[in-house]
XYZ file of C-alpha atoms in Angstrom:
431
model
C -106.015 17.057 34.021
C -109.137 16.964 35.719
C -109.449 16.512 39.239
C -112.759 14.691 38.958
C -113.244 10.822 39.403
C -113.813 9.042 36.742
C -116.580 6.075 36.159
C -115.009 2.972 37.397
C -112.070 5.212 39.092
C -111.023 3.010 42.697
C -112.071 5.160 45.844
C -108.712 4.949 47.353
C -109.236 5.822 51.095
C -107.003 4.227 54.091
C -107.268 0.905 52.990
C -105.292 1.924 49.394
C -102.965 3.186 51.170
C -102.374 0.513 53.624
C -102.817 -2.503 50.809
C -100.403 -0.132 48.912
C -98.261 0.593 51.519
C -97.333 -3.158 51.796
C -96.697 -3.690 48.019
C -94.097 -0.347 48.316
C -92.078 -2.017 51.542
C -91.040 -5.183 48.969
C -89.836 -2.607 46.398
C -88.343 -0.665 49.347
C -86.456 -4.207 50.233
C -85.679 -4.548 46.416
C -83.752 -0.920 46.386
C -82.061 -1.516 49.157
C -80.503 -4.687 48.360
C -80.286 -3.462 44.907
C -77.647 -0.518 45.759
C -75.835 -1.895 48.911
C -73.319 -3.176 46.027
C -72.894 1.120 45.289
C -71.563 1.933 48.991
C -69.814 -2.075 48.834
C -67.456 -1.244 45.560
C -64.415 -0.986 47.153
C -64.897 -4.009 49.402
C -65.196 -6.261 46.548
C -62.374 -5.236 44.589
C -60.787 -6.262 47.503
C -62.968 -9.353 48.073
C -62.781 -10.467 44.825
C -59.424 -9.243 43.488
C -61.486 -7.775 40.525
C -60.674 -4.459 38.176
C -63.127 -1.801 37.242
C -64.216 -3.416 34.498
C -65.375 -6.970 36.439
C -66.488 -4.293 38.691
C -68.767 -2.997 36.813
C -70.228 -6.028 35.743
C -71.605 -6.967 39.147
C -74.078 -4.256 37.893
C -74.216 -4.928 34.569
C -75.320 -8.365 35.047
C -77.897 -7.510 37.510
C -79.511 -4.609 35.091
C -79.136 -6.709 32.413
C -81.824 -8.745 33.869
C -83.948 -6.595 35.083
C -84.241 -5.110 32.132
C -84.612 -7.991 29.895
C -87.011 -8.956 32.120
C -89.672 -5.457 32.187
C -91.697 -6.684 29.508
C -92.265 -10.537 30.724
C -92.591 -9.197 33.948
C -95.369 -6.508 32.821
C -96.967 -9.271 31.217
C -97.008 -11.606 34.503
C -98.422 -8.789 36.380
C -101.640 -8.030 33.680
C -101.613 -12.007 33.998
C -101.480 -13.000 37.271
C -101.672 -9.955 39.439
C -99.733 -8.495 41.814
C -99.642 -10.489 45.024
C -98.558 -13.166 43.118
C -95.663 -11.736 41.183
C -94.435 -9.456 43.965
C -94.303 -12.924 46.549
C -91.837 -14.547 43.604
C -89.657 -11.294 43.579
C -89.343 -11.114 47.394
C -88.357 -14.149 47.195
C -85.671 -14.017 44.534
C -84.190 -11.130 45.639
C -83.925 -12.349 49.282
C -82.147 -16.014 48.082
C -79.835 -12.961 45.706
C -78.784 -11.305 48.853
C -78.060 -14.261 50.712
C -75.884 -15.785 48.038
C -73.851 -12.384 47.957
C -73.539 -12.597 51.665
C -71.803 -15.915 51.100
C -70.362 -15.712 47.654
C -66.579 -17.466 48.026
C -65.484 -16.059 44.412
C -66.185 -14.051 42.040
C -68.800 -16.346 39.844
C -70.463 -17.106 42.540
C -71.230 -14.028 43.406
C -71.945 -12.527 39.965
C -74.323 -15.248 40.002
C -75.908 -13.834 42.933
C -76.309 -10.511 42.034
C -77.968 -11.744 38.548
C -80.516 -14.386 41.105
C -81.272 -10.621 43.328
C -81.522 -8.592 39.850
C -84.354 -10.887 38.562
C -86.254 -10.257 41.959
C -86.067 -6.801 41.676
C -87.193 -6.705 38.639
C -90.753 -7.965 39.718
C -91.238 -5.241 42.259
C -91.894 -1.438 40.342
C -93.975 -3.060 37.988
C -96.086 -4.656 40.452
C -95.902 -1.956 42.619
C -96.775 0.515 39.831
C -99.680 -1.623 39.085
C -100.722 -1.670 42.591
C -101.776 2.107 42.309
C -103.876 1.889 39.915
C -105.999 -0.662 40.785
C -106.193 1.122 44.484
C -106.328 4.491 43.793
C -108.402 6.707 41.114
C -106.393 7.886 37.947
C -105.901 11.752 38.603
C -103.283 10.703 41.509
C -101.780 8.649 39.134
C -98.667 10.899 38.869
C -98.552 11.433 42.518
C -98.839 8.190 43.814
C -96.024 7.179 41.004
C -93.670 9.542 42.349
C -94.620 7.985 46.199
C -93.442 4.753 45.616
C -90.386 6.478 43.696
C -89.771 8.223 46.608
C -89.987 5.329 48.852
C -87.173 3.796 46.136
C -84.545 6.501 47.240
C -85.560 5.819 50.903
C -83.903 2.243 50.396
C -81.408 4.003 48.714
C -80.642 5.978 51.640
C -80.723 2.781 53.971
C -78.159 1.172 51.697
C -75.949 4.714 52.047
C -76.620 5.085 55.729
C -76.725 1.472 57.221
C -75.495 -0.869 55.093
C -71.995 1.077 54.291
C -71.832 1.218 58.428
C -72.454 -2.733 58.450
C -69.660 -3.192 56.302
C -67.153 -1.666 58.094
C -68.365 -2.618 61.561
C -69.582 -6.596 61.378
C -67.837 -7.232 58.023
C -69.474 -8.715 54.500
C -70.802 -11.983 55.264
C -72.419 -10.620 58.234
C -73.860 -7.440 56.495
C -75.416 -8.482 53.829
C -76.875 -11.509 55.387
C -78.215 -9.394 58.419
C -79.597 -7.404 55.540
C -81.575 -10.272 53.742
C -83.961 -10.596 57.070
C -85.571 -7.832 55.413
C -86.644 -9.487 52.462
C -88.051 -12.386 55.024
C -90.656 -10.223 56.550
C -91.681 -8.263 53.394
C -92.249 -11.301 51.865
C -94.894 -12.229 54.889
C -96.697 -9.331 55.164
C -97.317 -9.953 51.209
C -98.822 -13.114 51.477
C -100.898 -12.291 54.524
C -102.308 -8.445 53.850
C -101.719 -7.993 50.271
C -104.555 -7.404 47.625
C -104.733 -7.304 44.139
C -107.830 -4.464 43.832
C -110.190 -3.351 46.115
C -113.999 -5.358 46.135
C -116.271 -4.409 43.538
C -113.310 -3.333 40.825
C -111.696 -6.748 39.616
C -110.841 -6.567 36.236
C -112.795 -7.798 33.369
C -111.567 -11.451 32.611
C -109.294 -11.358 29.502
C -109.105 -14.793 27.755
C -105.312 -15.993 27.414
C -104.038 -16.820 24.022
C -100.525 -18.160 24.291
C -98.122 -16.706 22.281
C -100.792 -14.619 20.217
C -101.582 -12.897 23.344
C -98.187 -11.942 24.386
C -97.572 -10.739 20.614
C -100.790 -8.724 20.410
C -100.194 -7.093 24.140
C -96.662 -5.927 23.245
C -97.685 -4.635 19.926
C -100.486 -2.853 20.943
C -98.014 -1.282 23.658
C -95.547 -0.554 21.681
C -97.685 1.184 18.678
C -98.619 3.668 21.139
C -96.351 6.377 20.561
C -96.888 7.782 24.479
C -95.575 4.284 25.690
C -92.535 4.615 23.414
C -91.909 8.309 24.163
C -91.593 7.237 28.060
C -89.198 4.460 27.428
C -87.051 7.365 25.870
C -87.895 9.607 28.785
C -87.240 7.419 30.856
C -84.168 6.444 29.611
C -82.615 9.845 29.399
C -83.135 10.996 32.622
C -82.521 8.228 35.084
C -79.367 6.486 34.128
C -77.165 9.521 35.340
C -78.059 9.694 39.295
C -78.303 5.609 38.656
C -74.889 5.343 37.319
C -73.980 7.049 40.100
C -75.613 5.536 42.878
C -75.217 2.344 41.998
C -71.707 1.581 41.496
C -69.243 4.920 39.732
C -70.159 7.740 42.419
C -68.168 6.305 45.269
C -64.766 5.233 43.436
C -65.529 9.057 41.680
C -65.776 10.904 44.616
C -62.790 9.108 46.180
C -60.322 8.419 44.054
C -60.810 11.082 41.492
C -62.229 13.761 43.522
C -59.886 13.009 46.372
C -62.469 12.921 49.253
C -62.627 10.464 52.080
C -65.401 7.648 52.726
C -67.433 9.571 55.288
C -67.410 12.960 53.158
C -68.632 10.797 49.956
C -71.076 8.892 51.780
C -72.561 12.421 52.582
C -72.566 13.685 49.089
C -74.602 10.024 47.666
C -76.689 10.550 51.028
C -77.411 14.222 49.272
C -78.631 12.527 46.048
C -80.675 10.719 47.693
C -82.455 13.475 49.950
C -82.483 15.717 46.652
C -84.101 12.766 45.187
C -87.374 12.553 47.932
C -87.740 16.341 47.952
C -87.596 17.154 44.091
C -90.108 13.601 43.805
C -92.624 15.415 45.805
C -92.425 18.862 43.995
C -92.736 16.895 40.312
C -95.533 14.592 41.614
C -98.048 17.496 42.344
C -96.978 19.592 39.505
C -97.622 17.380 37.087
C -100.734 16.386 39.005
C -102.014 19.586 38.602
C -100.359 20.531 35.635
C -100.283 17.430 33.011
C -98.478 19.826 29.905
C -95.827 20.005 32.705
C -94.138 16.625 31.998
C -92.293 17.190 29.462
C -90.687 20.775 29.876
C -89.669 18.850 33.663
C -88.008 16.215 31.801
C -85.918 18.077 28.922
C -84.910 20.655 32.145
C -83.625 17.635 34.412
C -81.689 16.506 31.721
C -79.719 19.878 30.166
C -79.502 20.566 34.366
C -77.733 17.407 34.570
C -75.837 17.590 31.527
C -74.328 20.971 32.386
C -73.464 20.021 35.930
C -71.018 17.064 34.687
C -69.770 19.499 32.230
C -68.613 22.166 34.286
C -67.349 19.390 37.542
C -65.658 17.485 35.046
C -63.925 20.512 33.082
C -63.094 22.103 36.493
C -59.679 23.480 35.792
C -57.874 22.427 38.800
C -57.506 18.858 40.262
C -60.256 18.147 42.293
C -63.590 20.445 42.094
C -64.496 22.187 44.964
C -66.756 21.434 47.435
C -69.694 23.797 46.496
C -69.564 22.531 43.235
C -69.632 18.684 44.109
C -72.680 19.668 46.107
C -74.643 21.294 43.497
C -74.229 17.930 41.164
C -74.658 16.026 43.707
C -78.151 17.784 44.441
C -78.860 17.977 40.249
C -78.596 14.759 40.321
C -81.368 13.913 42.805
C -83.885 15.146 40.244
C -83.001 12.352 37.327
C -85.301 9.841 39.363
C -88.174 11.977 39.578
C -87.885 12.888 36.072
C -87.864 8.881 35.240
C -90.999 8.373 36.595
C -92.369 11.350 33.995
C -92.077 8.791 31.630
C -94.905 6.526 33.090
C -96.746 9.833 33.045
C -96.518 9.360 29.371
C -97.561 5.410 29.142
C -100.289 5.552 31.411
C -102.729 7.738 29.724
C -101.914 6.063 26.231
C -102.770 2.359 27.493
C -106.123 0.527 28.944
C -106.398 -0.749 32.182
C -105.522 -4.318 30.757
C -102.243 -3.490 29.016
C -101.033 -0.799 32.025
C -98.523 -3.598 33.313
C -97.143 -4.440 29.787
C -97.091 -0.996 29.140
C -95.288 0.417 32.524
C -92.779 -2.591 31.902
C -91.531 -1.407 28.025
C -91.006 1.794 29.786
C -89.326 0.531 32.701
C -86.750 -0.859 30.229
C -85.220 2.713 28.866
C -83.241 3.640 31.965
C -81.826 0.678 32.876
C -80.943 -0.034 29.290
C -78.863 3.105 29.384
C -77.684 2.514 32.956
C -76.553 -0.967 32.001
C -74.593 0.810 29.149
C -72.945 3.741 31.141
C -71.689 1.053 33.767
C -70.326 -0.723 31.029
C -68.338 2.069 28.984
C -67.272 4.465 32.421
C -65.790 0.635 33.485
C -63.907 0.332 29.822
C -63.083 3.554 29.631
C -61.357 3.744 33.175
C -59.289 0.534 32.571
C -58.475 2.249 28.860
C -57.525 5.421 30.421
C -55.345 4.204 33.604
C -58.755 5.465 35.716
C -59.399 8.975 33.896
C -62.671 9.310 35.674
C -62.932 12.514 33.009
C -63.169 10.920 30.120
C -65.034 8.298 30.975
C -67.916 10.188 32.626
C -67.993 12.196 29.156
C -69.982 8.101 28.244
C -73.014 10.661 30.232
C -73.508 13.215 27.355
C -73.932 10.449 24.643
C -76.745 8.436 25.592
C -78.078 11.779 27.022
C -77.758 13.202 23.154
C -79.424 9.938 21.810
C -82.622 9.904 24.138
C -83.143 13.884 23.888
C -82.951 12.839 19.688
C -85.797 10.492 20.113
C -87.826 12.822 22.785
C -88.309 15.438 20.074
C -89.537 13.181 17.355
C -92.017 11.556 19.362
C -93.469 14.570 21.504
C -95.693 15.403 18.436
C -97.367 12.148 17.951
C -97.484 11.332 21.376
C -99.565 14.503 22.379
C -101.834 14.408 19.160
C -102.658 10.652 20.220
C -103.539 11.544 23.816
C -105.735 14.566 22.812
C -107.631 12.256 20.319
C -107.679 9.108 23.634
C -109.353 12.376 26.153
C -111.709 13.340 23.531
C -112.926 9.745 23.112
C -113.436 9.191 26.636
C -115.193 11.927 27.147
C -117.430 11.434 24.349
C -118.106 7.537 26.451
C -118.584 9.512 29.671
C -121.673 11.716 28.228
C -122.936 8.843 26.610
C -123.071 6.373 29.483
C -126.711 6.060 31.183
C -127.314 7.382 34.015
């Protein structure tokens, strides 16, 4: 890719990155309250008197909506901008938190989690969005694999703190405590936030109704780059996800026979692995656009042969070195997710990028949502064989790698024919 600026191309500067920086600490918020139910699993069996299956539909639920919602929301957000629709997610996600905080059964607080899930799902879109009105399009990829980065960090705070709050002040007190968070995100939105920089709003685009919605899907979705990073995306998040979110705790523990403190250190490790490997990927594929692909297809045979080898371990519980190493595999699955924006972007004009980014968004939490779901089946089919029901991994793993290879072609075809054309506009626009 060329490291020139295009015509049009934001300047980015310090006051990107500050305007951006605001629109990352909601989706920061958003992880955070997202996962605190991954280091919280245990408590609510208790809490609730729940299985693994109603376990695992705490998550469920709240992926469910977020992913239904990825294309609406990537609509709002070409719509109405980003201000707007990341203000109604902080908001959403903060009333989600609070109701968990004071859930007194189990409806209640699957209701909860589904109320949080649908603000989440307004903030990586937006966020997303955000960069590319701020910042010019060669540090696309890197500024993608920022606000990724800054994902895991509320990841890490949901590890570090909130499994700490838990056991010190208690639920109610934890998760409310938590929720202030969401409060002052929400504030520094609606006070510092900007949609673009002066001098670059977009062109107007007349609304249409229904026939607009129709015609900006479609036109999304015929591209085969956006439809080859849903499937990227969806092959190589979902694992580390799965994980994180609710199955690597209850794993580690009860199957793997460690304590709290020693499994807290091992999700801390995905976590770290994640922010370092996000880096690396960001400015190689920066530099190095043919890169995105070989990165992807290597995260995901890494990760398939780690499970493979931990979960066919010979003995009881896998040793510690080799808990380590998946542990630090792992890290690299959200990195590689973001590859698949790397794919949507260049296929899509400025106007559709939020649609786009949000039919993308969709693939990994589709197959997240459906891990959760079959490792929770399969444990309660199994009497809690956490070895057969990890195996749920290599499936949807062998379905999105299917559906990576028949799109590559077209894909890359499409995107040489989309550079040629611009550059053919570039030499043709007066000086």
């Amino acid at each position: 890719m060329s490291g020139a600026t295009l015509p049009g191309d934001p300047p980015g500067g310090r006051r990107a990155v500050g305007v951006w920086s605001i629109g990352v600490s909601v989706y920061f918020v958003a992880v955070i309250f997202r996962t605190s139910l991954g280091v919280a699993g245990l408590d609510a069996v208790e809490r609730f008197h729940v299985g693994a299956s109603a376990l695992s539909t705490f998550s469920i639920l709240q992926l469910l909506v977020y992913a239904g919602m990825q294309i609406p929301v990537g609509l709002l957000v070409d719509r109405l901008g980003t201000k707007k629709v990341l203000s109604l997610g902080a908001v959403l996600f903060t009333l989600g938190q609070l109701g968990f905080a004071f859930s007194p059964s189990y409806g209640t607080a699957l209701a909860s989690r589904a109320l949080l899930g649908c603000g989440d799902a307004l903030t990586f879109i937006s966020v997303l969005r955000l960069g590319t009105r701020w910042f010019p399009a060669r540090r696309g990829p890197l500024v993608a694999q920022l606000a990724g980065l800054v994902g895991m960090a509320g990841n890490l705070v949901s590890t570090l703190v909130i499994a700490r709050l838990l056991h010190g002040i208690g639920w109610t007190a934890a998760f409310a405590g938590s929720a202030l968070a969401g409060a002052v995100v929400l504030v520094l939105t609606l006070l510092f936030l900007k949609d673009h920089p002066a001098g670059h709003e977009p062109a107007p685009s007349p609304h249409q109704g229904a026939v607009y919605v129709r015609r900006q899907i479609a036109a999304a979705w015929r591209e085969p780059g956006t439809r080859l990073g849903l499937w990227v995306h969806f092959t190589t998040q979902f694992p580390a996800m799965v994980f994180l979110l609710l199955w690597g705790l209850p794993f580690l523990v009860q199957a793997q026979g460690l304590s709290r403190a020693t499994a807290g250190e091992l999700l801390t490790l995905v976590v770290l692995s994640n922010m370092v490997i996000g880096l690396v990927y960001g400015q190689v594929v920066a530099r190095h656009h043919a890169a995105r692909l070989p990165l992807a297809l290597g995260t995901v045979a890494a990760t398939a042969l780690m499970w493979a080898v931990t979960l066919a371990y010979p003995a009881e519980h896998a040793p510690m070195w080799l808990l380590v190493v998946l542990c630090a595999v792992l890290g690299a699955c959200g990195p590689a997710s973001m590859l698949g924006f790397d794919f949507a972007r260049p296929a899509n004009p400025p106007e559709r990028q939020g649609t786009a980014s949000g039919i993308t968004n969709m693939g990994g939490f589709i197959a997240s949502m459906t891990t959760l779901f079959a490792i929770g089946v399969l444990l309660d089919a199994t009497g809690d064989d956490y070895t057969v029901a990890f195996c749920a991994v290599f499936v949807l793993q062998a379905l999105g790698v299917s559906q990576i290879l028949r799109l590559r072609g077209r894909a890359a075809r499409r995107e040489r024919e989309r550079l040629v054309a611009s550059r053919v506009e570039t030499v043709h626009v007066p000086a």
